[in-house]
Coordinates of C-alpha atoms in Angstrom, one line a residue:
Chain A
M757 CA 113.1 94.6 182.8
K758 CA 110.0 93.1 182.0
K759 CA 108.6 96.1 182.7
I760 CA 111.3 97.5 179.3
I761 CA 110.4 94.4 176.9
S762 CA 106.3 94.8 177.3
L763 CA 107.4 99.2 176.2
I764 CA 109.1 97.9 173.2
L765 CA 106.3 94.9 172.3
F766 CA 104.1 97.6 172.7
T767 CA 105.6 99.9 170.1
F768 CA 106.1 97.3 167.8
I769 CA 102.8 95.8 167.8
I770 CA 101.2 100.0 167.7
N771 CA 103.6 101.0 164.8
V772 CA 103.0 97.5 162.9
S773 CA 99.5 98.5 163.7
I774 CA 99.3 102.0 161.7
N775 CA 101.3 101.6 159.0
G776 CA 100.2 97.7 158.3
Q777 CA 100.7 97.8 155.2
K778 CA 104.6 97.7 152.7
Q779 CA 107.3 99.6 153.9
I780 CA 109.0 101.9 151.8
D781 CA 112.9 100.5 150.9
S782 CA 115.1 103.7 149.5
T783 CA 115.4 102.1 147.3
F784 CA 111.9 101.9 146.2
N785 CA 111.1 105.4 147.3
E786 CA 114.0 106.5 144.6
A787 CA 112.6 104.4 141.7
I788 CA 108.9 106.0 142.4
K789 CA 110.6 109.2 142.5
K790 CA 112.3 109.5 139.8
R791 CA 108.9 108.2 137.6
V792 CA 106.8 110.7 139.4
Q793 CA 109.6 113.2 138.0
I794 CA 108.3 112.1 134.3
E795 CA 104.8 112.5 135.2
V796 CA 105.4 115.9 136.2
G797 CA 106.7 116.3 133.0
H798 CA 104.2 115.7 130.5
L799 CA 102.3 117.9 132.6
T800 CA 104.1 120.9 132.2
E801 CA 104.8 120.2 128.1
K802 CA 101.0 119.7 128.5
I803 CA 100.2 123.3 129.9
S804 CA 103.5 124.6 127.4
Q805 CA 101.4 123.0 124.8
M806 CA 97.9 124.3 125.3
A807 CA 99.3 127.8 125.4
D808 CA 100.7 127.2 122.4
K809 CA 99.0 129.5 119.6
N810 CA 100.9 128.1 116.4
T811 CA 98.7 124.8 117.4
P812 CA 95.5 124.0 115.8
I813 CA 93.1 124.6 118.2
N814 CA 91.9 120.7 117.8
I815 CA 95.0 119.6 119.0
R816 CA 95.5 121.8 121.4
K817 CA 91.7 120.9 123.0
R818 CA 92.7 117.1 122.5
I819 CA 96.2 118.1 124.0
K820 CA 93.4 118.9 126.9
T821 CA 92.1 115.2 126.8
E822 CA 94.8 113.8 127.5
A823 CA 96.3 116.3 130.0
L824 CA 93.3 115.8 132.5
K825 CA 94.2 112.3 132.3
L826 CA 97.5 112.7 134.4
F827 CA 95.2 113.5 137.3
V828 CA 92.9 111.8 140.1
E829 CA 89.8 111.0 138.5
E830 CA 90.8 112.9 135.2
G831 CA 89.8 115.8 137.3
K832 CA 86.5 114.9 138.1
A833 CA 85.2 114.3 141.4
Y834 CA 86.6 112.5 144.2
Y835 CA 87.4 111.7 147.8
D836 CA 91.0 113.4 148.8
E837 CA 91.6 111.3 152.1
D838 CA 87.8 110.9 152.8
V839 CA 87.3 114.7 152.0
Y840 CA 84.9 115.4 149.0
K841 CA 86.5 117.3 146.0
E842 CA 84.9 118.4 143.1
G843 CA 87.3 117.6 140.6
V844 CA 91.1 118.3 140.9
T845 CA 92.5 122.5 141.2
M846 CA 95.5 125.0 140.3
E847 CA 96.1 127.7 141.9
T848 CA 96.6 130.4 140.0
T849 CA 98.8 133.7 140.7
S850 CA 99.6 137.3 139.4
L851 CA 101.8 140.0 139.6
Y852 CA 98.7 142.0 140.3
R853 CA 96.9 140.4 143.3
K854 CA 97.5 139.5 146.0
K855 CA 96.2 136.0 146.9
P856 CA 96.4 133.1 144.6
I857 CA 92.9 131.8 142.7
S858 CA 91.8 128.1 142.3
R859 CA 89.9 126.5 139.9
L860 CA 89.0 122.8 138.7
M861 CA 91.8 121.9 135.9
R862 CA 90.3 121.3 133.3
D863 CA 88.6 125.1 133.9
Y864 CA 92.3 126.2 134.2
F865 CA 93.2 124.4 130.5
D866 CA 90.2 126.1 128.9
G867 CA 91.9 129.2 129.9
V868 CA 96.0 128.2 128.8
I869 CA 93.7 127.3 125.7
N870 CA 91.9 130.7 124.8
Y871 CA 95.0 132.9 126.7
K872 CA 93.6 136.6 125.3
Y873 CA 97.1 137.5 124.6
S874 CA 98.4 137.2 120.7
T875 CA 101.8 135.1 122.0
V876 CA 101.7 133.1 125.2
V877 CA 105.5 131.3 126.1
I878 CA 105.2 129.1 128.8
S879 CA 108.3 126.8 130.4
S880 CA 109.0 125.3 132.8
T881 CA 111.9 122.8 134.9
K882 CA 113.0 120.5 132.7
Y883 CA 112.5 116.7 134.4
I884 CA 114.9 115.2 135.5
Y885 CA 115.0 118.9 138.2
I886 CA 112.1 119.0 139.8
E887 CA 112.3 118.0 143.1
V888 CA 110.4 115.4 145.0
S889 CA 109.8 114.7 148.2
D890 CA 109.5 111.5 150.0
L891 CA 106.6 108.6 149.9
K892 CA 104.6 109.4 152.9
A893 CA 101.7 106.8 153.8
V894 CA 98.4 108.1 153.8
E895 CA 96.3 104.8 153.9
K896 CA 96.3 101.3 152.8
N897 CA 98.5 101.3 150.0
H898 CA 97.8 104.1 149.2
Y899 CA 101.4 107.4 149.3
V900 CA 101.2 110.4 148.6
C901 CA 104.6 112.9 147.8
T902 CA 105.2 116.6 146.4
A903 CA 106.2 118.0 143.6
C904 CA 107.9 121.0 143.0
W905 CA 109.1 122.7 139.5
E906 CA 109.3 126.3 138.4
Q907 CA 107.2 128.1 135.6
E908 CA 107.7 130.7 133.8
F909 CA 104.8 132.7 131.9
R910 CA 105.6 135.3 128.7
G911 CA 102.5 137.1 127.5
Y912 CA 102.6 138.8 124.2
I913 CA 100.4 141.4 122.2
D914 CA 101.9 141.6 118.6
G915 CA 105.0 140.6 119.3
K916 CA 105.4 143.1 122.3
P917 CA 105.8 141.1 125.7
V918 CA 103.4 142.8 127.8
Y919 CA 103.3 140.2 130.9
G920 CA 106.0 138.0 132.2
D921 CA 106.3 135.9 135.9
L922 CA 108.0 133.7 137.4
T923 CA 106.1 131.1 139.5
R924 CA 107.4 127.9 141.9
K925 CA 104.3 125.6 141.3
N926 CA 104.0 122.0 143.8
V927 CA 102.0 119.5 142.9
K928 CA 100.7 116.5 145.4
V929 CA 101.3 113.3 143.8
H930 CA 98.9 110.3 144.4
I931 CA 100.6 107.0 144.1
Y932 CA 98.7 103.5 144.6
M933 CA 100.0 100.0 145.3
I934 CA 97.9 97.0 143.2
K935 CA 98.7 93.7 144.4
T936 CA 99.0 91.6 141.3
S937 CA 97.7 87.8 141.2
T938 CA 101.5 86.5 141.3
G939 CA 102.3 89.2 144.6
K940 CA 103.5 91.4 142.8
D941 CA 102.8 95.0 143.9
N942 CA 102.3 97.2 140.2
I943 CA 102.3 101.1 140.8
I944 CA 99.5 103.9 139.3
I945 CA 100.5 107.1 139.7
K946 CA 98.0 110.1 139.3
L947 CA 98.3 113.8 140.5
G948 CA 96.3 115.5 142.6
D949 CA 95.9 119.8 143.1
V950 CA 98.5 121.5 142.2
K951 CA 99.2 125.1 144.3
A952 CA 101.4 127.9 143.5
V953 CA 103.4 128.6 146.5
E954 CA 105.2 132.0 144.8
T955 CA 105.3 134.2 142.0
K956 CA 107.9 136.5 140.8
K957 CA 108.3 139.2 138.2
L958 CA 110.8 138.3 135.6
Chain B
M1116 CA 58.9 55.6 98.9
R1117 CA 60.9 54.8 101.8
R1118 CA 63.8 55.6 100.3
F1119 CA 62.3 58.8 98.4
I1120 CA 61.8 60.3 102.2
S1121 CA 64.5 59.9 103.3
L1122 CA 66.2 61.9 100.1
S1123 CA 63.9 64.7 100.5
L1124 CA 64.9 65.2 104.1
L1125 CA 68.6 64.8 103.3
F1126 CA 68.2 67.4 100.5
I1127 CA 66.1 69.8 102.9
T1128 CA 68.5 69.2 105.3
L1129 CA 71.6 69.8 103.4
S1130 CA 69.3 73.1 102.1
I1131 CA 69.3 74.9 105.5
N1132 CA 72.5 74.5 106.7
A1133 CA 74.1 76.1 103.0
Q1134 CA 75.7 78.5 104.5
V1135 CA 75.4 82.1 102.4
I1136 CA 76.8 85.2 101.6
H1137 CA 74.8 88.0 101.7
W1138 CA 76.1 91.3 99.8
I1139 CA 73.8 94.1 99.9
T1140 CA 75.0 96.8 97.0
F1141 CA 73.8 100.4 97.0
I1142 CA 75.4 103.0 94.2
D1143 CA 73.9 105.7 92.9
T1144 CA 75.4 105.4 89.0
T1145 CA 72.8 108.0 87.5
D1146 CA 73.3 111.1 90.1
P1147 CA 74.3 114.0 87.9
E1148 CA 77.4 115.3 89.6
V1149 CA 78.7 111.4 91.2
G1150 CA 76.7 109.4 88.8
E1151 CA 79.7 108.2 86.3
C1152 CA 82.6 107.9 89.4
D1153 CA 80.1 105.3 91.1
R1154 CA 80.0 103.7 87.9
T1155 CA 83.5 103.0 87.6
G1156 CA 83.4 102.2 91.6
R1157 CA 80.9 99.7 91.3
S1158 CA 82.7 97.8 88.3
V1159 CA 85.7 98.1 90.3
L1160 CA 83.8 96.6 93.6
Y1161 CA 82.2 93.9 91.6
G1162 CA 85.0 93.2 89.5
H1163 CA 88.0 93.1 92.1
F1164 CA 85.9 92.3 95.6
I1165 CA 83.1 90.9 95.6
N1166 CA 83.3 89.0 92.4
I1167 CA 86.2 87.1 94.2
A1168 CA 85.4 87.4 97.9
N1169 CA 82.6 84.6 95.9
D1170 CA 84.1 82.5 94.4
V1171 CA 86.8 82.1 97.0
L1172 CA 83.7 81.3 99.8
E1173 CA 81.7 78.9 96.9
K1174 CA 84.7 76.0 96.9
R1175 CA 83.8 76.3 101.0
G1176 CA 80.6 76.1 100.7
F1177 CA 79.4 79.3 100.7
K1178 CA 76.0 80.3 98.4
P1179 CA 76.6 83.7 97.5
H1180 CA 73.5 85.9 97.4
V1181 CA 73.8 89.1 96.2
Q1182 CA 71.3 92.1 95.7
D1183 CA 72.4 95.0 93.3
Y1184 CA 70.7 98.8 93.9
H1185 CA 71.9 100.4 91.4
G1186 CA 70.0 103.2 88.7
S1187 CA 66.5 103.7 89.3
H1188 CA 67.0 100.8 91.9
M1189 CA 69.2 102.6 94.0
T1190 CA 66.1 104.3 96.8
P1191 CA 66.0 104.9 100.4
N1192 CA 62.3 102.4 100.3
S1193 CA 64.6 99.0 98.6
C1194 CA 66.7 100.0 100.6
K1195 CA 64.5 99.9 103.9
T1196 CA 62.9 97.0 102.1
A1197 CA 66.1 95.6 101.4
V1198 CA 67.8 95.6 105.0
E1199 CA 64.4 94.7 107.1
E1200 CA 63.2 92.2 105.2
L1201 CA 67.1 90.1 104.6
Q1202 CA 66.7 86.1 106.0
C1203 CA 69.6 84.7 107.1
N1204 CA 71.2 82.1 109.4
S1205 CA 73.6 82.8 112.3
D1206 CA 76.6 80.8 110.1
D1207 CA 75.7 83.5 107.6
I1208 CA 77.7 86.1 106.5
V1209 CA 76.2 89.7 105.6
V1210 CA 78.2 92.9 103.6
F1211 CA 76.8 96.4 103.1
Y1212 CA 78.0 98.4 100.5
Y1213 CA 77.1 102.1 99.7
I1214 CA 78.6 103.9 96.9
G1215 CA 76.6 107.5 96.8
H1216 CA 76.2 111.4 98.5
G1217 CA 75.6 111.0 102.7
T1218 CA 75.9 113.4 104.9
H1219 CA 76.3 114.3 108.7
G1220 CA 72.8 115.4 110.9
L1221 CA 73.6 118.9 112.4
G1222 CA 73.7 118.3 116.4
D1223 CA 73.5 114.2 115.8
R1224 CA 76.5 112.5 118.3
D1225 CA 77.0 109.6 116.0
S1226 CA 80.5 109.3 113.8
F1227 CA 78.9 107.8 111.1
P1228 CA 76.6 109.4 108.1
Q1229 CA 73.3 109.3 106.4
M1230 CA 72.4 108.2 103.2
A1231 CA 71.0 110.2 100.8
L1232 CA 70.3 106.6 97.9
G1233 CA 69.7 108.9 95.7
S1234 CA 66.8 111.2 97.3
T1235 CA 67.3 115.1 97.8
D1236 CA 64.5 114.8 100.3
E1237 CA 66.5 114.9 104.2
K1238 CA 63.7 113.0 105.6
M1239 CA 64.2 109.9 103.3
F1240 CA 67.9 109.9 104.3
I1241 CA 69.1 106.5 106.2
P1242 CA 71.5 106.0 108.9
L1243 CA 74.4 103.9 108.7
R1244 CA 74.3 102.7 111.8
W1245 CA 70.0 101.3 111.4
V1246 CA 71.5 100.0 108.8
H1247 CA 74.3 98.0 110.8
N1248 CA 72.0 97.2 113.9
Q1249 CA 69.3 96.4 111.9
L1250 CA 71.8 94.0 110.5
K1251 CA 73.2 92.7 113.4
A1252 CA 70.0 91.5 115.0
K1253 CA 69.8 88.7 112.5
N1254 CA 72.9 87.3 114.0
P1255 CA 74.6 86.5 110.9
A1256 CA 78.0 85.0 112.3
L1257 CA 80.3 88.0 110.3
L1258 CA 78.5 91.4 109.4
V1259 CA 80.5 94.1 107.4
T1260 CA 78.3 97.2 106.6
I1261 CA 80.4 99.8 104.9
G1262 CA 79.0 103.8 103.6
M1263 CA 81.1 105.4 100.7
C1264 CA 79.8 108.6 100.6
C1265 CA 80.9 112.4 102.6
N1266 CA 79.6 112.8 106.2
S1267 CA 80.0 116.9 106.0
F1268 CA 77.9 119.0 107.8
D1269 CA 74.2 119.7 106.2
R1270 CA 70.8 120.5 106.7
A1271 CA 70.0 117.4 107.2
S1272 CA 68.4 116.3 110.6
A1273 CA 70.0 113.8 113.3
K1274 CA 67.9 110.0 113.1
E1275 CA 68.0 106.7 114.3
G1276 CA 67.0 105.2 112.3
P1277 CA 65.0 104.9 106.5
L1278 CA 66.4 94.7 91.1
F1279 CA 68.0 92.6 91.2
N1280 CA 71.4 91.8 89.8
I1281 CA 73.0 89.1 90.6
D1282 CA 76.2 89.2 88.3
Y1283 CA 79.0 87.0 90.0
G1284 CA 81.8 85.1 88.2
N1285 CA 85.4 83.5 88.3
G1286 CA 88.6 85.6 88.5
Y1287 CA 91.9 84.3 88.5
Y1288 CA 93.7 83.8 91.1
T1289 CA 96.5 82.4 93.8
E1290 CA 96.5 79.9 96.0
T1291 CA 97.7 82.3 98.8
E1292 CA 95.2 84.7 97.5
K1293 CA 92.5 82.5 97.8
K1294 CA 93.5 81.1 101.4
A1295 CA 94.0 84.6 102.6
I1296 CA 90.8 85.4 101.5
Q1297 CA 89.1 82.7 102.8
E1298 CA 90.4 83.7 106.3
L1299 CA 89.1 86.6 105.9
F1300 CA 86.1 86.4 105.9
L1301 CA 85.5 82.2 108.0
N1302 CA 88.1 83.4 110.6
Y1303 CA 86.4 86.2 112.4
R1304 CA 83.1 86.5 113.9
G1305 CA 81.0 89.3 115.1
D1306 CA 80.7 92.6 113.2
I1307 CA 82.5 95.9 112.0
I1308 CA 81.2 98.9 110.6
M1309 CA 83.1 101.8 108.6
T1310 CA 82.3 105.1 107.3
S1311 CA 84.3 106.6 104.3
A1312 CA 85.0 109.9 106.3
R1313 CA 85.1 111.3 109.4
P1314 CA 81.5 113.6 110.6
G1315 CA 82.4 117.0 109.5
Q1316 CA 84.2 115.9 106.1
K1317 CA 83.1 114.7 102.5
S1318 CA 84.6 111.9 100.8
Y1319 CA 86.3 112.8 97.1
A1320 CA 87.1 111.1 94.0
C1321 CA 90.0 111.3 92.2
S1322 CA 91.9 109.3 89.3
T1323 CA 92.8 106.1 90.4
Q1324 CA 94.3 102.9 88.8
F1325 CA 91.1 101.4 87.6
G1326 CA 90.1 104.8 86.5
F1327 CA 87.8 108.0 87.1
M1328 CA 86.0 107.2 91.0
D1329 CA 85.7 107.4 94.1
L1330 CA 89.2 107.0 96.5
F1331 CA 87.7 104.5 99.7
T1332 CA 86.6 102.0 97.6
A1333 CA 90.2 102.0 95.1
V1334 CA 92.3 101.8 98.2
L1335 CA 90.0 99.5 100.2
V1336 CA 90.5 97.3 97.0
H1337 CA 94.2 98.0 96.2
N1338 CA 94.6 97.1 99.8
F1339 CA 92.3 93.4 99.5
E1340 CA 94.6 93.0 96.4
I1341 CA 97.6 93.4 98.1
G1342 CA 96.7 91.9 101.5
A1343 CA 95.5 88.4 99.2
A1344 CA 98.9 88.2 97.2
E1345 CA 100.5 88.6 99.9
G1346 CA 98.7 85.7 101.9
K1347 CA 98.3 87.8 104.8
L1348 CA 94.1 89.5 105.3
D1349 CA 93.3 89.5 109.3
W1350 CA 90.2 92.7 109.5
L1351 CA 92.3 95.0 111.6
S1352 CA 95.0 95.3 109.2
F1353 CA 92.9 95.7 106.1
L1354 CA 90.5 98.2 107.9
S1355 CA 93.5 100.2 109.5
N1356 CA 95.4 100.4 106.2
I1357 CA 92.2 102.1 103.9
Q1358 CA 91.9 104.1 106.5
Y1359 CA 95.7 105.2 106.5
G1360 CA 96.1 105.1 102.6
V1361 CA 93.0 107.6 101.9
H1362 CA 94.2 109.7 104.7
E1363 CA 97.3 110.2 103.5
I1364 CA 96.3 110.7 99.7
R1365 CA 94.5 113.6 100.9
K1366 CA 97.0 114.9 104.2
N1367 CA 98.4 116.9 101.7
E1368 CA 95.5 119.1 101.4
K1369 CA 95.7 122.9 102.9
N1370 CA 92.6 123.3 103.5
K1371 CA 91.6 120.8 106.2
K1372 CA 88.6 120.6 105.9
K1373 CA 89.4 119.0 101.9
Q1374 CA 91.1 115.8 104.1
Q1375 CA 89.4 112.7 104.2
T1376 CA 89.9 110.1 107.5
P1377 CA 87.7 107.2 107.2
Y1378 CA 86.8 105.7 110.3
F1379 CA 85.3 102.3 111.6
E1380 CA 84.5 100.5 114.9
H1381 CA 85.0 96.8 115.4
N1382 CA 83.8 94.1 117.6
I1383 CA 85.2 91.2 116.3
I1384 CA 87.0 87.6 117.4
S1385 CA 88.7 85.2 115.4
T1386 CA 87.6 82.0 115.4
D1387 CA 91.4 81.1 114.4
T1388 CA 92.3 78.7 117.7
T1389 CA 95.4 77.7 115.4
N1390 CA 97.2 80.7 115.5
T1391 CA 99.4 80.7 118.5
S1392 CA 101.9 83.5 117.3
Y1393 CA 101.7 87.1 118.3
S1394 CA 104.7 87.9 116.0
S1395 CA 102.5 89.6 113.9
D1396 CA 100.5 92.0 116.4
Y1397 CA 104.3 92.5 117.7
K1398 CA 105.1 93.8 113.8
L1399 CA 102.3 95.8 113.9
L1400 CA 102.6 97.7 117.3
Q1401 CA 106.0 98.0 117.0
E1402 CA 105.9 100.0 113.6
S1403 CA 102.4 101.4 115.2
L1404 CA 104.5 102.8 118.5
A1405 CA 107.8 104.2 116.3
N1406 CA 105.4 106.7 114.1
L1407 CA 103.7 107.9 117.5
L1408 CA 107.4 108.7 119.1
N1409 CA 108.5 109.7 116.2
I1410 CA 107.9 114.2 116.9
Q1411 CA 109.3 115.3 113.3
L1412 CA 105.3 114.1 112.4
P1413 CA 102.5 116.4 112.9
Y1414 CA 100.5 115.6 115.7
E1415 CA 97.6 114.8 113.2
N1416 CA 99.5 111.7 111.4
R1417 CA 100.7 110.3 114.9
L1418 CA 96.4 110.8 116.6
L1419 CA 95.8 108.5 113.8
Q1420 CA 98.6 106.5 114.3
Y1421 CA 96.8 106.3 118.1
D1422 CA 93.6 105.2 116.6
N1423 CA 95.2 102.5 115.0
I1424 CA 96.9 101.0 118.2
L1425 CA 94.0 101.4 120.4
A1426 CA 91.9 99.7 117.5
M1427 CA 94.1 96.7 119.0
F1428 CA 93.0 96.8 122.5
S1429 CA 90.1 96.2 123.9
P1430 CA 88.2 98.8 126.0
N1431 CA 90.1 98.3 128.9
A1432 CA 93.2 96.8 128.8
V1433 CA 96.5 97.8 130.5
V1434 CA 99.5 98.9 129.7
H1435 CA 102.7 97.5 132.3
V1436 CA 105.2 99.9 131.9
L1437 CA 108.3 97.8 133.5
D1438 CA 111.2 100.6 135.2
G1439 CA 113.7 99.1 137.2
I1440 CA 112.5 97.2 140.3
I1441 CA 109.2 99.0 139.8
E1442 CA 105.8 98.4 137.2
L1443 CA 103.6 100.7 136.5
D1444 CA 99.7 100.4 135.1
Y1445 CA 98.4 102.3 132.9
E1446 CA 94.7 102.4 130.8
A1447 CA 95.6 102.0 126.9
S1448 CA 94.0 105.1 125.9
E1449 CA 96.0 106.8 128.7
Y1450 CA 99.2 105.6 127.9
F1451 CA 99.0 106.2 124.0
G1452 CA 96.7 109.2 123.9
N1453 CA 99.9 111.0 126.3
L1454 CA 103.1 109.3 124.1
A1455 CA 100.6 110.8 121.0
T1456 CA 100.8 114.4 122.4
S1457 CA 104.4 114.4 124.0
N1458 CA 107.1 116.3 122.1
I1459 CA 110.1 116.7 124.6
N1460 CA 109.1 114.4 127.5
I1461 CA 108.7 111.1 125.4
P1462 CA 111.1 108.0 125.3
Q1463 CA 113.2 107.4 122.3
K1464 CA 112.3 104.0 122.4
V1465 CA 109.5 101.7 123.4
N1466 CA 110.3 98.0 123.5
L1467 CA 107.7 95.1 123.3
K1468 CA 107.8 92.6 126.4
S1469 CA 104.7 90.4 125.9
I1470 CA 101.1 90.6 125.2
K1471 CA 98.4 89.0 126.6
K1472 CA 95.1 89.3 124.3
S1473 CA 91.7 87.9 124.1
G1474 CA 90.1 86.4 120.4
I1475 CA 92.0 89.8 118.1
L1476 CA 92.5 92.0 121.0
I1477 CA 95.1 93.0 123.0
T1478 CA 94.6 93.1 126.6
E1479 CA 97.5 93.3 128.1
L1480 CA 101.1 95.0 126.8
T1481 CA 104.0 95.1 129.0
V1482 CA 106.9 97.4 127.8
E1483 CA 110.2 98.4 128.8
E1484 CA 111.0 102.7 127.9
V1485 CA 114.3 104.0 126.8
Y1486 CA 114.5 107.6 127.9

């Protein structure tokens, strides 16, 4: 009996030591996941806007500036779980390439703005349907989750469709808890690397 | 003898402590292209702004000191001399106003133009920023530097730094107007610099209620008079209204290069400790947010609203978004920039919950979004 009690106590202490931070209850978890959907929705909308050649290029460049603010360190160098990274990255795929290519987000956005097609239409899953995983603790006051959506890309030259694909993408989302002077936990959500999971022809 | 010495000392003390509002105006009234409309501009500026302000402030113990450079007296040398040799105390107000030709130096990253001051030699052009910095170093209580000129890219290289008629009289104004004008000049400390056009843009003249003159000064004077008549004059609203007014009038130009949008920077704080009501902030912010969220407006208009909103916030201001049981934090520039560039994933409404300020700038804003 004493052994069982000691084991239970030991497990409890270890559990508290490892987690050592706010336990996320399901209501809180769901509330943050809904907010993550909105943030990822902002990203997918801005990618569509940057590709839209009907919008003046100076506005599209301005949208790029605002889009980068959605990401950790605005797309610049940062530490991801103690690993140094040159910046947040976007994986892109093509029907004509086997392996995906990873580019710095700011370079990817430049590419979107300057696509060689005469018209580009990019549309994505509506934000309320973006899938978001449960939060996972990585270090003190820092959680991560993954959000998934599908992106449809259509390229036209002089009105004729020349390319179309459907890509499933996911993004690592960082959630930071900031303790306020009143003891409340305020939340900052920032997007991380985006991966391309699968690409199909349209 | 003792009485004489005491009276003399008293007189000297009073003279030293007298507050002064210094006006330094440089207006190109002889240029073959712009001289005539600038003569109207000068007349309107003095008759509807400077003279009124001087008269109102004299009643609060401010002595006016006007340096009015125009005609052949308006040169780069006289500008440099006037700015460098101005003497002022820490309780004084200084206003510099230029109307004439201007340009933006090639490769110059500053938003403000260089003033030609009647010269065609670009080596003689004087940057507005240089004037502002020189005057700011003299530490007046309030400094306002305004350049009404073109800011288009030309052959001028980037630079860091380059008669006197006293003409004031009595204007008619109500008690409401007098109080509003006094508050504008006396309830603020710090500095403001403003240009009539952004880098790459020109400044235009047109027919106005005052005659054919530069659009910017006409809009400035118009907003000054309206604000005074309504009893509401504060620098942020005043400058934002000028910016908005000029932009609105020029925004329909098909050639985007012919549009004109004034730009300003400020470091001012309100010294009015009796005013603790934030209702005017709420109203202004709510109105600006409604325009920001209006997806029927073109991006350019919404981004202008973004500039106006951000001018109300301190550099590191935070927006707290209440979303049910969670509260999210955003930097103000990130939050409003995102709203200004979103069309689909955008709240229908943003309800303001609370404001925290430091001086006249908002440091924290709490909102609730309605999707």
